Short mmCIF file of C-alpha atoms in Angstrom, two decimals:
data_model
loop_
_atom_site.label_atom_id
_atom_site.label_comp_id
_atom_site.label_asym_id
_atom_site.label_seq_id
_atom_site.Cartn_x
_atom_site.Cartn_y
_atom_site.Cartn_z
CA UNK I 838 12.73 10.38 8.94
CA UNK I 839 11.68 7.50 7.77
CA UNK I 840 9.37 7.07 3.79
CA UNK I 841 6.43 6.37 3.76
CA UNK I 842 5.75 3.60 0.90
CA UNK I 843 4.93 5.27 -2.45
CA UNK I 844 2.54 4.50 -5.01
CA UNK I 845 4.21 2.82 -7.79
CA UNK I 846 6.73 5.44 -8.36
CA UNK I 847 9.78 3.61 -9.57
CA UNK I 848 13.17 5.02 -11.45
CA UNK I 849 11.64 3.96 -14.60
CA UNK I 850 7.31 5.18 -13.42
CA UNK I 851 6.66 9.04 -14.96
CA UNK I 852 8.46 11.92 -12.79
CA UNK I 853 5.16 12.70 -10.51
CA UNK I 854 6.02 15.99 -10.94
CA UNK I 855 4.94 16.20 -14.89
CA UNK I 856 8.34 16.85 -16.39
CA UNK I 857 8.48 14.43 -19.64
CA UNK I 858 11.54 12.12 -17.11
CA UNK I 859 11.25 9.48 -15.52
CA UNK I 860 11.81 9.90 -11.97
CA UNK I 861 14.55 8.07 -11.48
CA UNK I 862 15.71 10.73 -14.17
CA UNK I 863 13.97 13.99 -12.95
CA UNK I 864 13.27 14.37 -9.43
CA UNK I 865 15.40 11.27 -7.39
CA UNK I 866 18.76 12.67 -7.47
CA UNK I 867 17.60 15.57 -5.93
CA UNK I 868 15.63 13.26 -3.52
CA UNK I 869 18.75 10.98 -3.01
CA UNK I 870 20.83 14.22 -2.61
CA UNK I 871 23.10 13.08 -5.45
CA UNK I 872 22.31 16.45 -7.95
CA UNK I 873 20.38 20.07 -6.03
CA UNK I 874 17.93 21.66 -8.08
CA UNK I 875 19.05 24.32 -10.38
CA UNK I 876 16.24 26.74 -10.24
CA UNK I 877 14.03 27.76 -7.66
CA UNK I 878 10.86 25.91 -10.03
CA UNK I 879 12.65 22.52 -9.95
CA UNK I 880 12.94 22.56 -6.71
CA UNK I 881 9.07 23.02 -6.17
CA UNK I 882 8.60 20.43 -8.54
CA UNK I 883 11.43 18.37 -6.91
CA UNK I 884 9.02 18.90 -2.75
CA UNK I 885 6.03 18.18 -4.98
CA UNK I 886 7.20 15.32 -5.86
CA UNK I 887 8.62 14.54 -2.56
CA UNK I 888 4.91 14.63 -1.02
CA UNK I 889 4.14 12.47 -3.90
CA UNK I 890 6.50 9.56 -2.88
CA UNK I 891 6.10 10.48 0.71
CA UNK I 892 9.92 11.64 1.62
CA UNK I 893 9.29 14.32 4.15
CA UNK I 894 12.73 14.11 4.85
CA UNK I 895 13.71 16.09 1.56
CA UNK I 896 10.67 18.43 2.76
CA UNK I 897 12.70 19.63 5.78
CA UNK I 898 15.83 19.70 4.16
CA UNK I 899 14.67 22.08 1.65
CA UNK I 900 12.70 24.06 3.45
CA UNK I 901 14.04 27.15 5.22
CA UNK I 902 15.83 27.07 8.64
CA UNK I 903 13.71 30.14 9.34
CA UNK I 904 10.23 28.45 8.57
CA UNK I 905 10.73 25.10 8.56
CA UNK I 906 9.02 22.88 11.08
CA UNK I 907 10.70 20.80 13.24
CA UNK I 908 9.12 17.95 12.04
CA UNK I 909 6.61 17.13 9.13
CA UNK I 910 3.95 13.71 9.61
CA UNK I 911 2.57 12.77 5.89
CA UNK I 912 -0.62 12.13 5.47
CA UNK I 913 -0.20 8.41 4.09
CA UNK I 914 -4.15 8.35 2.90
CA UNK I 915 -3.37 11.52 0.70
CA UNK I 916 -2.39 10.64 -3.09
CA UNK I 917 -0.96 13.18 -5.32
CA UNK I 918 -1.98 13.23 -8.55
CA UNK I 919 -1.36 16.25 -11.04
CA UNK I 920 0.91 19.93 -10.44
CA UNK I 921 -0.18 22.92 -12.73
CA UNK I 922 2.74 25.88 -12.66
CA UNK I 923 0.98 28.60 -12.95
CA UNK I 924 3.65 31.68 -13.03
CA UNK I 925 7.28 31.81 -11.03
CA UNK I 926 9.87 34.62 -11.00
CA UNK I 927 13.17 34.68 -10.31
CA UNK I 928 14.69 32.00 -9.53
CA UNK I 929 16.70 30.66 -12.03
CA UNK I 930 21.21 30.21 -12.25
CA UNK I 931 21.40 33.84 -11.99
CA UNK I 932 19.09 35.14 -9.17
CA UNK I 933 19.20 34.81 -5.46
CA UNK I 934 15.25 34.45 -4.95
CA UNK I 935 11.99 33.54 -6.69
CA UNK I 936 8.42 32.65 -7.18
CA UNK I 937 6.70 29.62 -8.00
CA UNK I 938 2.42 29.71 -8.34
CA UNK I 939 0.98 26.31 -8.97
CA UNK I 940 -2.15 24.46 -8.26
CA UNK I 941 -1.16 20.55 -6.79
CA UNK I 942 -4.01 18.32 -7.33
CA UNK I 943 -4.31 15.00 -4.67
CA UNK I 944 -6.83 12.81 -3.80
CA UNK I 945 -8.43 12.33 0.18
CA UNK I 946 -10.97 9.63 1.55
CA UNK I 947 -11.88 9.70 -1.84
CA UNK I 948 -12.25 13.20 -2.36
CA UNK I 949 -10.61 15.20 -5.37
CA UNK I 950 -9.53 18.90 -4.30
CA UNK I 951 -6.33 20.86 -5.07
CA UNK I 952 -3.81 23.10 -3.18
CA UNK I 953 -2.89 26.48 -4.91
CA UNK I 954 0.03 28.42 -3.37
CA UNK I 955 2.67 31.20 -4.32
CA UNK I 956 5.97 30.09 -2.68
CA UNK I 957 8.21 32.11 -1.77
CA UNK I 958 12.37 30.30 -2.36
CA UNK I 959 15.97 31.86 -1.68
CA UNK I 960 19.48 30.32 -1.84
CA UNK I 961 20.66 29.28 0.78
CA UNK I 962 24.68 28.26 1.00
CA UNK I 963 23.74 28.38 -2.64
CA UNK I 964 21.17 25.69 -2.80
CA UNK I 965 17.55 26.17 -3.78
CA UNK I 966 15.40 26.07 -0.17
CA UNK I 967 10.83 26.74 0.36
CA UNK I 968 10.65 29.60 2.50
CA UNK I 969 7.17 30.51 2.95
CA UNK I 970 4.10 31.07 0.68
CA UNK I 971 2.65 35.01 -0.22
CA UNK I 972 -0.44 35.84 1.13
CA UNK I 973 -3.34 35.08 -1.26
CA UNK I 974 -4.24 38.00 -3.07
#
């Protein structure tokens, strides 16, 4: 799936996921396939960064095959502006599943908004993948 041009995200740019590393040292190796996310939270952060840089292919590759859509179209007008991790359960190198609760901030057509989700992640063939969102309470 083709990537859309990123909004000024280079290897030296701050990583969109909010960690202190530059994009080239943080989420880019996951997007490029030279590394895999070691925890569910790092996968969540890398998926957020994939939305920010327009990498729909990475999003599909890191989606569990039982819940993955056939295709994914990202809205080029949507600009992702920040990620807040609200909580995690499991999801470490010692777990087979985990959850990440987060709020992702974005702007669409000049309107600032956010998306809240409590996501489930599982290991598939030794790699973390996004399974689905837990129902809202």
